[in-house]
Short mmCIF file of C-alpha atoms and ligand atoms in Angstrom, two decimals:
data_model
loop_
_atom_site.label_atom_id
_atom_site.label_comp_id
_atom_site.label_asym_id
_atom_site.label_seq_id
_atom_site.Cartn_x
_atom_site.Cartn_y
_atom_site.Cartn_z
CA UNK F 1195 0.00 0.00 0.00
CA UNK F 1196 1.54 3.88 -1.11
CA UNK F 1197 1.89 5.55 2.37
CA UNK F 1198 2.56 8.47 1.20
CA UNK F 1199 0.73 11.67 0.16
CA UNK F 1200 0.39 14.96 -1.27
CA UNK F 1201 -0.92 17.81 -0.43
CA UNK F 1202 -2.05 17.01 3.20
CA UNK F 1203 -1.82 20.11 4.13
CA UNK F 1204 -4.26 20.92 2.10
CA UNK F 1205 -6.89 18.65 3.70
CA UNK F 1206 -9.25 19.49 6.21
CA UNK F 1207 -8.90 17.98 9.82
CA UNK F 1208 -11.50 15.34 9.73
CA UNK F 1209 -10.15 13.91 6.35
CA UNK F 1210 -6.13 13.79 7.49
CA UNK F 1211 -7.61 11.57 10.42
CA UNK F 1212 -9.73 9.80 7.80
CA UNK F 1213 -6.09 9.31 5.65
CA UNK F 1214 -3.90 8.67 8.90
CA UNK F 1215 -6.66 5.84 10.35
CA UNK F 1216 -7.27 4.27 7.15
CA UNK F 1217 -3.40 4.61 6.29
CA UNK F 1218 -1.45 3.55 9.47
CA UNK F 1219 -4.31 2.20 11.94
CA UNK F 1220 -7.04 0.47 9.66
CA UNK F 1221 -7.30 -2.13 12.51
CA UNK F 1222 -7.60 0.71 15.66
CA UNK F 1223 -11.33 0.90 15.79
CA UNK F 1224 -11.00 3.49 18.79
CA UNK F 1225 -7.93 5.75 16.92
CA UNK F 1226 -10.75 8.75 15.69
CA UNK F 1227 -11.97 8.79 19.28
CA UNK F 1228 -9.06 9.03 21.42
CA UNK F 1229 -7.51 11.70 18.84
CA UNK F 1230 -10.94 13.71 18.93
CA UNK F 1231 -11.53 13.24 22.95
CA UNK F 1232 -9.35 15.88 23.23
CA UNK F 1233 -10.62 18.12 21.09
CA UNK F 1234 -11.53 21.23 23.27
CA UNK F 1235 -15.20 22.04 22.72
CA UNK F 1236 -15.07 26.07 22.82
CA UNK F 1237 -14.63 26.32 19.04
CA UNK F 1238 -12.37 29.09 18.72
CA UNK F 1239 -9.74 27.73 21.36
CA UNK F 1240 -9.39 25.01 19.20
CA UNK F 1241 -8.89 27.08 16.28
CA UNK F 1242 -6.20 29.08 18.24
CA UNK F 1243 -4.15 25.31 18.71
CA UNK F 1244 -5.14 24.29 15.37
CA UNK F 1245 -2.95 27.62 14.32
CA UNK F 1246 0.34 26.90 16.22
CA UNK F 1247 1.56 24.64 13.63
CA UNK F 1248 0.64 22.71 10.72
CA UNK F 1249 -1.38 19.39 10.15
CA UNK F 1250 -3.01 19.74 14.06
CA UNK F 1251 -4.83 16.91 14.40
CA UNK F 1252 -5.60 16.70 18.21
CA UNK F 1253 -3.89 18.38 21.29
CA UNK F 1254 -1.17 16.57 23.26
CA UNK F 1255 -1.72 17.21 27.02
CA UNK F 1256 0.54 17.48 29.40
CA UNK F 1257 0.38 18.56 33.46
CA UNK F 1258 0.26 21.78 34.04
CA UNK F 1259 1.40 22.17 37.79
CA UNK F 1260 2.18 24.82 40.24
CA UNK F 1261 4.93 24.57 43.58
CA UNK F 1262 4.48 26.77 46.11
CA UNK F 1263 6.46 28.66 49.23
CA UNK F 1264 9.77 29.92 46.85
CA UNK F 1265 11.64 32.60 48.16
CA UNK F 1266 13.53 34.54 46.10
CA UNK F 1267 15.59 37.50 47.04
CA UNK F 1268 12.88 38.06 49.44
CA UNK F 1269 9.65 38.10 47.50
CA UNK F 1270 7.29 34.34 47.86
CA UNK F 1271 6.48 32.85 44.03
CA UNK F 1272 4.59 30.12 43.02
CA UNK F 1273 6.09 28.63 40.17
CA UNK F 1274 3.55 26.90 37.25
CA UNK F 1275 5.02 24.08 35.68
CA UNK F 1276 4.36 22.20 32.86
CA UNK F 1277 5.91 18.63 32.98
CA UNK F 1278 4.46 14.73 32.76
CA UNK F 1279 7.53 13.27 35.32
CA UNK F 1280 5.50 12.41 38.21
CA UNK F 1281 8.50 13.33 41.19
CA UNK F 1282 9.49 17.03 39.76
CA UNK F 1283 6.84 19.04 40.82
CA UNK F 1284 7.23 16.99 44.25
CA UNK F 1285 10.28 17.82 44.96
CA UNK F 1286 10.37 21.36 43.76
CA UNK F 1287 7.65 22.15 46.55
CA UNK F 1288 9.90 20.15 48.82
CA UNK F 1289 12.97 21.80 48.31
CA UNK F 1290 11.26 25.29 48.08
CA UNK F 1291 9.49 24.21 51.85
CA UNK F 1292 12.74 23.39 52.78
CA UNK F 1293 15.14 26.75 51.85
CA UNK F 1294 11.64 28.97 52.81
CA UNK F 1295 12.86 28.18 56.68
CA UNK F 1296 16.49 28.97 55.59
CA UNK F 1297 16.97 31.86 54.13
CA UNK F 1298 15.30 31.49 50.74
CA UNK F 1299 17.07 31.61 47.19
CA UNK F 1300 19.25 34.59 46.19
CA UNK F 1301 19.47 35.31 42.31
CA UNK F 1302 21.24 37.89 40.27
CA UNK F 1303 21.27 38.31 36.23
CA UNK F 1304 24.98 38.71 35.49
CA UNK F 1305 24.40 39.26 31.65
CA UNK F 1306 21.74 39.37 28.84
CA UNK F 1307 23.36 39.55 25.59
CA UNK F 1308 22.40 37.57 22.98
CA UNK F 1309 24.55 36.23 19.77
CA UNK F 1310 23.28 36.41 15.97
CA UNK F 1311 25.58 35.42 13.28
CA UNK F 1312 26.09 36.29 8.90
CA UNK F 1313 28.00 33.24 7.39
CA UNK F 1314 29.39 34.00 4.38
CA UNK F 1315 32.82 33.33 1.90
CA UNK F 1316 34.96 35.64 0.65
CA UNK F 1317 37.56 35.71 -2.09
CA UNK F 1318 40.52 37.41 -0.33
CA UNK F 1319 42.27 38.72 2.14
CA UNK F 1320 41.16 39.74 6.01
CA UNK F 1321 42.68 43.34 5.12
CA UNK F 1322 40.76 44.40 2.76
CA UNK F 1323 37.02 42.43 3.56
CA UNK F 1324 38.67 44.45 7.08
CA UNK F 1325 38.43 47.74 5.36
CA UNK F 1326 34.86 46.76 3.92
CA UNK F 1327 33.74 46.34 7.02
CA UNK F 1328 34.65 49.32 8.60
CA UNK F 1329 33.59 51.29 5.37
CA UNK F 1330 29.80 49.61 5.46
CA UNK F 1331 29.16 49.02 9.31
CA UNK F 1332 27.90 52.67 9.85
CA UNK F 1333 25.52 51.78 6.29
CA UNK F 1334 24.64 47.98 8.11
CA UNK F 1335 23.33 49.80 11.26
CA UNK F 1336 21.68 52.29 9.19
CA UNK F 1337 19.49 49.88 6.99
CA UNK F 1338 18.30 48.32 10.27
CA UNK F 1339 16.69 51.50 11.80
CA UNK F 1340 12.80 50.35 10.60
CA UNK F 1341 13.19 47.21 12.08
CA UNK F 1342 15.36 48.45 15.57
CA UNK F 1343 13.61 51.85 16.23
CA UNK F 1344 10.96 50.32 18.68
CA UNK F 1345 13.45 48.14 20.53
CA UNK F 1346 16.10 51.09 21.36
CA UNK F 1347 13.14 53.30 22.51
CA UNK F 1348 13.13 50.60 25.17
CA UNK F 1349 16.37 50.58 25.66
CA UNK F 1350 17.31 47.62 23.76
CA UNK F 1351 19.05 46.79 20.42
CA UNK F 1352 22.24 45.95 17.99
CA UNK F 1353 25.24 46.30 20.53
CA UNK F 1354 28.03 45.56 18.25
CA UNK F 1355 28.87 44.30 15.07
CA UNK F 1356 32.12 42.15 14.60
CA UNK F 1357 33.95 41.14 11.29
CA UNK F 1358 35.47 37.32 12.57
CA UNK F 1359 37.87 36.18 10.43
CA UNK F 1360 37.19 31.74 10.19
CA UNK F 1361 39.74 30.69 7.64
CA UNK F 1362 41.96 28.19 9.56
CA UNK F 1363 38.96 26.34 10.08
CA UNK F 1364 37.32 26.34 6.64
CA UNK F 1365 38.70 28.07 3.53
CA UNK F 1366 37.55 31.89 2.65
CA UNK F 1367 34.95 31.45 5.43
CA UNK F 1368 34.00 35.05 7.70
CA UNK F 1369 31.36 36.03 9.61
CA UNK F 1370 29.09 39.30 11.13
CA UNK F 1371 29.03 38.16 14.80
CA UNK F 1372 26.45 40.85 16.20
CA UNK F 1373 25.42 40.54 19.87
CA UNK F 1374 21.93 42.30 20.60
CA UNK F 1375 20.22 43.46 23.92
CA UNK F 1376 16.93 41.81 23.19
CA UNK F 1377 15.07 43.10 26.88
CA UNK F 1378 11.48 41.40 27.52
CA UNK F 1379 11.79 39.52 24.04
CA UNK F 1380 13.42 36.15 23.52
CA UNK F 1381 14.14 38.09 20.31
CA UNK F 1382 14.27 35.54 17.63
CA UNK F 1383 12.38 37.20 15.00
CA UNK F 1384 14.03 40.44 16.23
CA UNK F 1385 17.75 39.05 15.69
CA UNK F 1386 16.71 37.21 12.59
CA UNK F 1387 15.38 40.25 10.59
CA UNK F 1388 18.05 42.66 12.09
CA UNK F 1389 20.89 39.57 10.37
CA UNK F 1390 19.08 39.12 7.48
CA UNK F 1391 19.28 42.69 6.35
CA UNK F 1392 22.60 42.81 7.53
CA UNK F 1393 23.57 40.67 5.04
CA UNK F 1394 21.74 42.19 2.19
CA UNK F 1395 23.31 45.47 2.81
CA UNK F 1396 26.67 44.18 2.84
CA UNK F 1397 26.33 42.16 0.11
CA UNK F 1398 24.70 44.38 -2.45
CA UNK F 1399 27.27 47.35 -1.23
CA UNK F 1400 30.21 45.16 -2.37
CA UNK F 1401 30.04 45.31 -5.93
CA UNK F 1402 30.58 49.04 -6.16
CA UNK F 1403 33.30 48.85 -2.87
CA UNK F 1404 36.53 50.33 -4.75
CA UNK F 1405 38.71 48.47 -2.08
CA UNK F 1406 38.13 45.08 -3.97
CA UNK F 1407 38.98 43.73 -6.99
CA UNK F 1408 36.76 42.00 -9.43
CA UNK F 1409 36.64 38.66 -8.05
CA UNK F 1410 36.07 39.88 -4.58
CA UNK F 1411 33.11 42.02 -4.74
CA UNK F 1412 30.88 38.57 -5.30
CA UNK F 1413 30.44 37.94 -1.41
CA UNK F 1414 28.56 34.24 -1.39
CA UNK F 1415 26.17 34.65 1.77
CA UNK F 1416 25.57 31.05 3.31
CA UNK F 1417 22.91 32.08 6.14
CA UNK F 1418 22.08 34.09 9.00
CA UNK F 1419 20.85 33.22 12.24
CA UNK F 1420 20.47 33.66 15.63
CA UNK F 1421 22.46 31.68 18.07
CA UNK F 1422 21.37 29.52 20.65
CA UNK F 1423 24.37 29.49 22.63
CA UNK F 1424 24.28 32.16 25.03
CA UNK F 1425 27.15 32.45 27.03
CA UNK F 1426 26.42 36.05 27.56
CA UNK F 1427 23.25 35.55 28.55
CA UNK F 1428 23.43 34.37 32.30
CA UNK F 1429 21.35 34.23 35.52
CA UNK F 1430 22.99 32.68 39.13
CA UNK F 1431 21.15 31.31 41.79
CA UNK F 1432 21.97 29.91 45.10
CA UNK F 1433 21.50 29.17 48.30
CA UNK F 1434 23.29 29.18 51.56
CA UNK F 1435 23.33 28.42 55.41
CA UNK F 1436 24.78 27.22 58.12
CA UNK F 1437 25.48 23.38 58.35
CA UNK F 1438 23.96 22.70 61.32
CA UNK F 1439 20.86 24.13 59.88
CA UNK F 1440 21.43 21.63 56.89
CA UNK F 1441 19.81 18.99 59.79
CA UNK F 1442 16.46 17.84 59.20
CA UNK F 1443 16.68 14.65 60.91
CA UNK F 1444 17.78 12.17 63.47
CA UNK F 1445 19.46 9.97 60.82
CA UNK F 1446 22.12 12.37 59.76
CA UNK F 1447 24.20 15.18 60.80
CA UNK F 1448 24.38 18.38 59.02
CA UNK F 1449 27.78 18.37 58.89
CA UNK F 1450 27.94 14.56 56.88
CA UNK F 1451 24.68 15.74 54.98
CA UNK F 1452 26.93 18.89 53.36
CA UNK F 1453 30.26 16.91 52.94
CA UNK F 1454 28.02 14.15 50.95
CA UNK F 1455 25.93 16.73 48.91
CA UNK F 1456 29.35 18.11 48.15
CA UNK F 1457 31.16 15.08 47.46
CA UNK F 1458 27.99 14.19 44.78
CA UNK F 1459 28.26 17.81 43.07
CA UNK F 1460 31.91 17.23 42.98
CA UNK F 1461 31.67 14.21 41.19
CA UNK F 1462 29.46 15.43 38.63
CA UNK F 1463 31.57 17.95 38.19
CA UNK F 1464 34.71 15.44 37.05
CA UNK F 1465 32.46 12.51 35.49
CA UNK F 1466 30.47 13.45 32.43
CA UNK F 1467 27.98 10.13 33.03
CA UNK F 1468 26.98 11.29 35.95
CA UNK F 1469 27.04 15.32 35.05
CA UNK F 1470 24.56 14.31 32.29
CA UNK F 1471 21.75 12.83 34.56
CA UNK F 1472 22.91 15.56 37.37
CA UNK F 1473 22.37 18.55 34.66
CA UNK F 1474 19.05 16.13 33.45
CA UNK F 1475 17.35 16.50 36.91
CA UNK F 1476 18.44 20.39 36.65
CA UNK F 1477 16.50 20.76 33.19
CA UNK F 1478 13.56 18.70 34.79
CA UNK F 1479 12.70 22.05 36.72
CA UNK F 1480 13.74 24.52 34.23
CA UNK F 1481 12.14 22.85 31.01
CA UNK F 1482 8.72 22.49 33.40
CA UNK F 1483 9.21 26.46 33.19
CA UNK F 1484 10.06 27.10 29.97
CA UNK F 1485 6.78 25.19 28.73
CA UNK F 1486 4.72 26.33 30.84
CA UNK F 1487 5.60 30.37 30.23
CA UNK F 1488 5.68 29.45 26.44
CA UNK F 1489 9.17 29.58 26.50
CA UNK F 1490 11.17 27.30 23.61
CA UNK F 1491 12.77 24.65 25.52
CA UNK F 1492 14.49 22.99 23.04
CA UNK F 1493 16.93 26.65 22.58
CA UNK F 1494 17.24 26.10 25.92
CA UNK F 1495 18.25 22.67 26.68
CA UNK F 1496 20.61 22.91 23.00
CA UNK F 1497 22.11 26.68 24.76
CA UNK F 1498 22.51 25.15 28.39
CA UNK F 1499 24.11 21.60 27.35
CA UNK F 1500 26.75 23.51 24.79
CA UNK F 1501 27.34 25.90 27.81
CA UNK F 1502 27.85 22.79 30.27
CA UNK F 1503 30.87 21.40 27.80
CA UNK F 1504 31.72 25.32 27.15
CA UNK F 1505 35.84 23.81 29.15
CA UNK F 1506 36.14 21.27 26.41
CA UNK F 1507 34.64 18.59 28.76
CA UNK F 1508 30.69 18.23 29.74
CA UNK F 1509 30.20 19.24 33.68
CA UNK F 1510 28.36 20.29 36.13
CA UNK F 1511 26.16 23.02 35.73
CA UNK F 1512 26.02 23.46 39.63
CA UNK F 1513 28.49 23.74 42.31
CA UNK F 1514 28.52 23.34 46.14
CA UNK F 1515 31.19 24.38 48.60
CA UNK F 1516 31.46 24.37 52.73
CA UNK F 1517 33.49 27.29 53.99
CA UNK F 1518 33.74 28.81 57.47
CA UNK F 1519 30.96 26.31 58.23
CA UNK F 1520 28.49 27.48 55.76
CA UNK F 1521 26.86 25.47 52.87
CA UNK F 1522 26.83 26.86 49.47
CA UNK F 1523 25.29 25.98 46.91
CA UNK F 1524 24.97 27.59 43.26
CA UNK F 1525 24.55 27.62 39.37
CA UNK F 1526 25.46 30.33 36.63
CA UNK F 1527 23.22 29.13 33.44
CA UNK F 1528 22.15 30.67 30.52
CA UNK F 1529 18.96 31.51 29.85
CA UNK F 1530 17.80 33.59 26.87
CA UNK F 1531 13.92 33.93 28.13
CA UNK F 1532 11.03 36.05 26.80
CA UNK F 1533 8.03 37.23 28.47
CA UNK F 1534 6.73 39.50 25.67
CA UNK F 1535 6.23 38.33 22.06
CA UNK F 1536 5.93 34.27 21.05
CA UNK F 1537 3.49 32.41 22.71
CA UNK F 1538 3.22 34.53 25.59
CA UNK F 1539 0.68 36.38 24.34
CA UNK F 1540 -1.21 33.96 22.83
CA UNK F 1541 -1.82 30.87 25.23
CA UNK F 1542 -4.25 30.93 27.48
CA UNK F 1543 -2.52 29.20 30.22
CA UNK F 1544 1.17 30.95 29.41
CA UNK F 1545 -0.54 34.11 29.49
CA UNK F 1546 -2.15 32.78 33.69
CA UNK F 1547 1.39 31.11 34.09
CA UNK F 1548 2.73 34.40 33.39
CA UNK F 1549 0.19 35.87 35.82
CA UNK F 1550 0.93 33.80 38.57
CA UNK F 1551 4.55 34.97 38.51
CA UNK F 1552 3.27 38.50 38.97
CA UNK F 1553 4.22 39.52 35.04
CA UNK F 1554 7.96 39.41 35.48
CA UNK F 1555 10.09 40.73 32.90
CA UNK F 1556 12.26 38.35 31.16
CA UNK F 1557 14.92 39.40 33.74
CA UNK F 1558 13.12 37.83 36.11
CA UNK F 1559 11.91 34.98 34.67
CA UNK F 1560 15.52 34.47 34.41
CA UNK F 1561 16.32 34.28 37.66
CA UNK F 1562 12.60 32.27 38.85
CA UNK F 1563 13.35 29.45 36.35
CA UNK F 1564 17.23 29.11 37.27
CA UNK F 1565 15.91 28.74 40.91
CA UNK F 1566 13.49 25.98 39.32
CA UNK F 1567 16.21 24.09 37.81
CA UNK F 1568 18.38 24.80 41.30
CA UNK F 1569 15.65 23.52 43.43
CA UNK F 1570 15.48 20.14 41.06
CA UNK F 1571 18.63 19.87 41.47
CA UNK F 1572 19.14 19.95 45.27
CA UNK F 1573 15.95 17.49 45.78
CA UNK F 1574 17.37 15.06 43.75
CA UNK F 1575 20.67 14.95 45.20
CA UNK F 1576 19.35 15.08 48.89
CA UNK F 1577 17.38 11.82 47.96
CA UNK F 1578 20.70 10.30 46.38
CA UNK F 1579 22.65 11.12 48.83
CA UNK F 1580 20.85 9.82 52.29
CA UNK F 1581 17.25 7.94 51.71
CA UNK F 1582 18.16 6.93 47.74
CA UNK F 1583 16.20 8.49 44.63
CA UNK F 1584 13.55 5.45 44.54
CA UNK F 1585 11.33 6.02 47.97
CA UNK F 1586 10.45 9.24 46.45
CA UNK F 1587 10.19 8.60 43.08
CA UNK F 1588 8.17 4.97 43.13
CA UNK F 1589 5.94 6.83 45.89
CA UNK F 1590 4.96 9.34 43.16
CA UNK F 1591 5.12 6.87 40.40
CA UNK F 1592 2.21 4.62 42.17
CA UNK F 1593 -0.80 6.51 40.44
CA UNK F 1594 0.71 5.91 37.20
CA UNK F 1595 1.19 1.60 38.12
CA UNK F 1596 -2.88 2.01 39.24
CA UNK F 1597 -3.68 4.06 36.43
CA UNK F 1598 -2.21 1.71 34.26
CA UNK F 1599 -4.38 -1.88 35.96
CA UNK F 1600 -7.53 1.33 35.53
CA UNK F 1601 -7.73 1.30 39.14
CA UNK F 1602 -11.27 2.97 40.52
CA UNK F 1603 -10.96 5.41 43.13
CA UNK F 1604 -11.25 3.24 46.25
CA UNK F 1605 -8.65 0.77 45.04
CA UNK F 1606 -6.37 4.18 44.63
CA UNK F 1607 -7.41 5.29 48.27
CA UNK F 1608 -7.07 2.26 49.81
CA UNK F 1609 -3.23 1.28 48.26
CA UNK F 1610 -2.16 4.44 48.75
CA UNK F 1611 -2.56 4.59 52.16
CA UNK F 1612 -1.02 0.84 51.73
CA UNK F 1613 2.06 2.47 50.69
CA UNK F 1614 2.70 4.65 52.93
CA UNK F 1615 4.40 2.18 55.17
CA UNK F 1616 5.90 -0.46 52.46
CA UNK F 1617 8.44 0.43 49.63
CA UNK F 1618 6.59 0.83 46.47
CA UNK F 1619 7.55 -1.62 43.37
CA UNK F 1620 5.94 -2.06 40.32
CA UNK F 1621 5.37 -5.67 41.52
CA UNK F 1622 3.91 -4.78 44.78
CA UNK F 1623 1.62 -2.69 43.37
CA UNK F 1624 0.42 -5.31 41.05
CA UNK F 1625 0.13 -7.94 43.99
CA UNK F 1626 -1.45 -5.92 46.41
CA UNK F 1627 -3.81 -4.22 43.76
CA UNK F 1628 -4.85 -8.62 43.14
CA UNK F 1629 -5.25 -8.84 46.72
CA UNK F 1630 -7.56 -6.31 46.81
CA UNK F 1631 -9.24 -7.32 44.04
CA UNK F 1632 -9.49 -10.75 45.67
C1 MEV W 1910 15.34 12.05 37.14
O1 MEV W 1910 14.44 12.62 36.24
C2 MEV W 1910 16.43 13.04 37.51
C3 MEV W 1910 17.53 12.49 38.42
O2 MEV W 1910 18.13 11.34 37.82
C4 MEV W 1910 18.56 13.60 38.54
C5 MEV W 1910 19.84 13.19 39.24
O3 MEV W 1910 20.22 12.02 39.19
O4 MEV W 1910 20.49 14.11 39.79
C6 MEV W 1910 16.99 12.08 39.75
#
């Protein structure tokens, strides 16, 4: 049977299930339903999903969430997240619970520049595409005013443009490296228009430069684009206290509950297996974020990882130190956030996610989702290092076992209470839910 097709697009909803069902799932007799049960019945919210991309067939639901009691630099947030992982929202309550009676978080923005590049070959020297540059900048700033006038009324803008010169690494290669000051905006579309007329300035210009000779005025533009690697862009977050105050109970000291968290950041900060999953459970709080303030994860997860390896070797995004008897602990990340612009405007529950955090600017939202990922990451390596990540995580896992045997509500009541004296296994679960049953 041809599985392929042309002009889907084209089609309207109901007939690209029709094709997909009678295509790929001819035996599924429920497939139309379970795509259409989640069809939202208020018409033009629908429409407004049905819009994000192409070919929307149904929507894909995930949890949106909310943990509560965060301090940060003084003010109390609740932070919306947006995540399936049954244990993050968990522990990001727990750990914000836990630093509420300690001081709170402390954040700062250290930087907020973001990186936008013109690839392009040229047929010469660095001197004289040098002298190019210098004659056509003021002309490359110039042809930009339409689309930068709003942004530097706000303050915002081009910083800098920069000829970089790329030839060792691949013949006649150069670049525009132009770093921006993008303020409430993630700035994508902002950087993107700004670089492509960039390049059509200094391309067209070149032909009548006097400076070259015939062979170099035909500059061959490859692209331009934004980066995602934001090194400039960068938010810390911490937290600190005494070690005694680290105590929470009977079963171990303060003092051995610091030198262990230590030892475990330490390690991830040497071993690149275990700095992946350590920097995983830090993205499990700061992707839950990013989704749910409409934020584009994937820039960030691609921007944070490259930043992680930025020594030559991947490590620890966090660190954690005991000094004159106090416990500190701390990330720098980069974080190119918006809170205008995108999404944010448009989704209903970004828009309340957004609310919720009081409408911060992107600043802000900086420094609340770097606290997110910092709270994830403490949780996870208190459980690892004293009661072990599985009591916590099977405990929040055991709706999703009883889900999946379609538990009813009693049997849920009556094994979760089970539970909360006997370790939770998949197996257990299973046995006890038969037992019940019995
Ligand atoms: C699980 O989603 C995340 C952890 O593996 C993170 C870690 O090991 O630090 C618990």
């Amino acid at each position: 049977m041809n599985k392929t097709v042309s002009g889907f697009s084209k089609l309207s909803k109901s007939e690209k299930i029709n094709w997909i069902v009678d295509t790929y799932l001819p035996h599924n007799t429920s497939a139309k339903e379970v795509l259409m049960q989640y069809w939202n019945t208020d018409v033009k919210l629908q429409q407004l999903h049905d819009e994000f991309i192409e070919n929307t067939i149904t929507n894909y639901y995930l949890p949106f969430g909310v943990a509560p009691n965060f301090l940060i630099n003084g003010k109390t947030y609740t932070i919306p997240m947006a995540i399936e992982e049954s244990s993050v929202v968990a522990a990001a309550s727990k750990a914000a619970k836990f630093w509420l009676d300690r001081g709170g978080f402390k954040t700062e923005v250290l930087s907020t520049t973001k990186i936008g590049q013109v690839h392009f070959k040229f047929n010469g020297s660095f001197e004289t595409l040098s002298g190019y540059f210098n004659h056509i900048k003021p002309k490359l700033f110039e042809d930009t005013n339409a689309i930068t006038t709003n942004m530097e009324k706000r303050g915002g803008g081009i910083l800098d443009i920069e000829l970089r010169d790329k030839t060792a690494e691949i013949d006649g290669y150069y670049q525009l490296h132009v770093s921006f000051e993008t303020l409430d905006a993630m700035g994508a579309n902002f950087i993107n228009s700004c670089l492509e007329q960039f390049a059509k300035t200094f391309k067209s210009h070149a032909s009548d430069y006097e400076g070259f000779s015939e062979e170099e005025r035909d500059i061959d533009l490859i692209m331009s684009i934004l980066s995602n690697y934001v090194p400039e862009c960068i938010v810390r977050a911490e937290v600190s206290c005494a070690i005694e105050d680290l105590k929470e109970s009977e079963q171990i000291s303060g003092e051995d509950f610091a030198t262990k968290f230590v030892q475990a950041v330490n390690i991830a900060e040497i071993e690149p297996y275990r700095a992946v999953t350590h920097n995983k459970g830090i993205m499990n709080g700061i992707d839950a974020v990013v989704l749910a303030t409409g934020n584009d994860f994937r820039a960030i997860e691609a921007g944070v990882h490259a930043y992680a390896a930025r020594n030559g070797r991947y490590s620890s995004l966090s660190h954690a130190k005991i000094e004159n008897g106090v416990f500190r602990f701390w990330m720098d990340i980069p974080l190119a956030l918006g809170t205008v612009g995108g999404l944010t405007g448009l989704h209903p529950l970004v828009k309340l996610a957004l609310e919720i955090l009081d409408n911060p600017s992107a600043k802000e939202l900086m420094q609340i989702t770097a606290v997110a990922g910092l709270a994830q990451n403490f949780a996870a390596l208190r459980s690892l290092t004293t009661t072990g990540i599985q009591q916590g995580h099977m405990k929040m896992h055991l709706m999703n076992i009883l889900n999946q045997f379609n538990a009813n509500n009693e049997e849920k009541q009556a094994l979760t209470e089970h539970f909360k004296t006997t370790t939770v296994t998949h197996t257990a679960v299973v046995e006890a839910l038969s037992a019940l049953r019995r």
